[in-house]
PDB file of C-alpha atoms in Angstrom:
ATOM      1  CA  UNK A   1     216.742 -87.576 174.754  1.00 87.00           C
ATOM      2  CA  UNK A   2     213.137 -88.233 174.005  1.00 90.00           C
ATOM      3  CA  UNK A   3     211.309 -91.464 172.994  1.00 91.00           C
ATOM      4  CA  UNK A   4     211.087 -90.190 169.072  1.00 94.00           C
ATOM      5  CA  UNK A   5     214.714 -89.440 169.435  1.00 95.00           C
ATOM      6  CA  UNK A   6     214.843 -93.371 170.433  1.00 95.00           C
ATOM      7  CA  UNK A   7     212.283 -94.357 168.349  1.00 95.00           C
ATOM      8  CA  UNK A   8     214.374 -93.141 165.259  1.00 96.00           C
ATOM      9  CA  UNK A   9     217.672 -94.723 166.108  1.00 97.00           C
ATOM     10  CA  UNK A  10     215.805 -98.280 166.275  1.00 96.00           C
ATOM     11  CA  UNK A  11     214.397 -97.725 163.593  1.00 97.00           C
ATOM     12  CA  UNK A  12     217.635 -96.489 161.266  1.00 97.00           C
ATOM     13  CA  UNK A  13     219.437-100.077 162.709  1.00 96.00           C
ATOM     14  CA  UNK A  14     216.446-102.090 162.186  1.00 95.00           C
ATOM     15  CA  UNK A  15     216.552-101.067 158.808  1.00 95.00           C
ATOM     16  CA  UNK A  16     219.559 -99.772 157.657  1.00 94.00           C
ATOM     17  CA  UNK A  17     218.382 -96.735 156.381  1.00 93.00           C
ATOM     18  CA  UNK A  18     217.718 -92.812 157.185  1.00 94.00           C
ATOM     19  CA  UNK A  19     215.283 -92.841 154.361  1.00 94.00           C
ATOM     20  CA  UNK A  20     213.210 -96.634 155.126  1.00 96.00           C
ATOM     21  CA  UNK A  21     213.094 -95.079 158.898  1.00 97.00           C
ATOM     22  CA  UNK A  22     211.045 -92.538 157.957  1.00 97.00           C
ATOM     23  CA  UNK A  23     208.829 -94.200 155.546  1.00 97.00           C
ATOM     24  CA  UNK A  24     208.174 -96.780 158.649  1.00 97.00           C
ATOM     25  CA  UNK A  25     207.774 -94.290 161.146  1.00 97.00           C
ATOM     26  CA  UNK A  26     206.067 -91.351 158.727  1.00 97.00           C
ATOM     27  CA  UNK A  27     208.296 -89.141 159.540  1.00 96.00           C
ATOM     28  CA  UNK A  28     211.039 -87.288 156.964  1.00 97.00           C
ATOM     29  CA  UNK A  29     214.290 -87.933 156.294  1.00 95.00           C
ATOM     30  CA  UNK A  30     215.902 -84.779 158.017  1.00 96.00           C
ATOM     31  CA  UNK A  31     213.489 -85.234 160.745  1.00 97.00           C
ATOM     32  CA  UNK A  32     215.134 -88.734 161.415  1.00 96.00           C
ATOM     33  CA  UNK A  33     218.671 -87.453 160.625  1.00 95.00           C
ATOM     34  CA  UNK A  34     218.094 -84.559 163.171  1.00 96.00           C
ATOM     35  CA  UNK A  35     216.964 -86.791 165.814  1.00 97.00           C
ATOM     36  CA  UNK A  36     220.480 -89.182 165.580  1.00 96.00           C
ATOM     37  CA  UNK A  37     222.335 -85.892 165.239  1.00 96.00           C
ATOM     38  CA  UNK A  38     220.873 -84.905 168.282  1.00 96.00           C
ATOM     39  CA  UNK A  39     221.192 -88.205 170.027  1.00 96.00           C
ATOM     40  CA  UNK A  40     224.780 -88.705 169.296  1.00 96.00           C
ATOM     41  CA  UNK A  41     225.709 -84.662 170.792  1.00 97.00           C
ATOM     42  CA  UNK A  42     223.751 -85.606 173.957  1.00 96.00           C
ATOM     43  CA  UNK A  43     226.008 -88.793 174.201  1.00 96.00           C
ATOM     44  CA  UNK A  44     229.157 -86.894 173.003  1.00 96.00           C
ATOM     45  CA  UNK A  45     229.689 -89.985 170.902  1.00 96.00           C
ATOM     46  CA  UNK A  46     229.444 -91.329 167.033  1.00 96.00           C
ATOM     47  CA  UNK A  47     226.396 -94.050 167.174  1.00 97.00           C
ATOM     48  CA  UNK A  48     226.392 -94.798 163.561  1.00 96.00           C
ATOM     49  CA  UNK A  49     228.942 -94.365 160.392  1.00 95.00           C
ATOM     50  CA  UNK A  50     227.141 -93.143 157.565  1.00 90.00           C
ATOM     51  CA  UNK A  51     228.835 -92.369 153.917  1.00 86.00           C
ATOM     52  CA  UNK A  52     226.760 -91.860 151.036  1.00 82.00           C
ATOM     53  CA  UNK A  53     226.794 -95.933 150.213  1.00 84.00           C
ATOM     54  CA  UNK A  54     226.764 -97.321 153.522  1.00 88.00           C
ATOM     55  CA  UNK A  55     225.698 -97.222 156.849  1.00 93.00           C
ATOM     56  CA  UNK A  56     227.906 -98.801 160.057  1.00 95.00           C
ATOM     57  CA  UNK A  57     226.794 -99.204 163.618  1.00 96.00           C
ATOM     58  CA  UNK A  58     229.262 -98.532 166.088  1.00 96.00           C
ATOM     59  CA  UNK A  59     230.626-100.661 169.198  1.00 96.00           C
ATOM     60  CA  UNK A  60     229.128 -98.128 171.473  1.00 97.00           C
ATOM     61  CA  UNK A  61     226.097 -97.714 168.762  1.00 96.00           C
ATOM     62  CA  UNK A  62     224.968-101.419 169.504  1.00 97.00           C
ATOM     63  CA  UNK A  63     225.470-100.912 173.100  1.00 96.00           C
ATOM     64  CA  UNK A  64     223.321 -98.217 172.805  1.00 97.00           C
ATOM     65  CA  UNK A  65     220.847 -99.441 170.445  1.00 97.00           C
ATOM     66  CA  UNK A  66     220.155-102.779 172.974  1.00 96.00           C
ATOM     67  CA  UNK A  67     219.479-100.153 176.156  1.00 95.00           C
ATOM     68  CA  UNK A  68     217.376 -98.325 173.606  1.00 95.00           C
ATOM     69  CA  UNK A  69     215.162-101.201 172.651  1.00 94.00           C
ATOM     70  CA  UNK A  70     215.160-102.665 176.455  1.00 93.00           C
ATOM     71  CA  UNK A  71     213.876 -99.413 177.432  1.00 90.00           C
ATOM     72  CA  UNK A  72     211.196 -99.033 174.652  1.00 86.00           C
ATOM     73  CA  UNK A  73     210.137-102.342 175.550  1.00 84.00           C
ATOM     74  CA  UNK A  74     209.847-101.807 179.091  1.00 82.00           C
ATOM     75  CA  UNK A  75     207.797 -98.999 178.218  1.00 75.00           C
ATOM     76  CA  UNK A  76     205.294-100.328 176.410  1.00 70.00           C
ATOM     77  CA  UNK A  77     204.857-103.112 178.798  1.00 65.00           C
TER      78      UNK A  77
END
């Protein structure tokens, strides 16, 4: 797990979109995909629903998306 990685997933939740993320953060579309895809193996758990017309954070997704943003915060603190 690496701050981009983190970074991303804030991002996709803020907005509620793959492809806003990575106009926000510059980034691509498959780069921001790849980092969730990578996030959620590392966890061995589904952070987000995505279908083709919606997007759904999970119950361990939001857990994981507060610890994410308390952690970014601390950082840049």
């Amino acid at each position: 797990m690496d701050f981009k990685q983190l970074q991303s997933f804030i991002a996709v939740v803020k907005y509620g979109s793959f492809t806003k993320a990575a106009q926000v953060l510059y980034s691509s579309q498959p780069t921001i995909s790849s980092h969730i895809r990578n996030l959620e193996e590392e966890l061995s758990t589904r952070l987000l629903i995505r279908t083709t017309k919606c997007l759904t954070i999970t119950t361990r997704g939001m857990e994981f998306y507060e610890w994410a943003t308390n952690t970014i915060k601390s950082r840049d603190s």
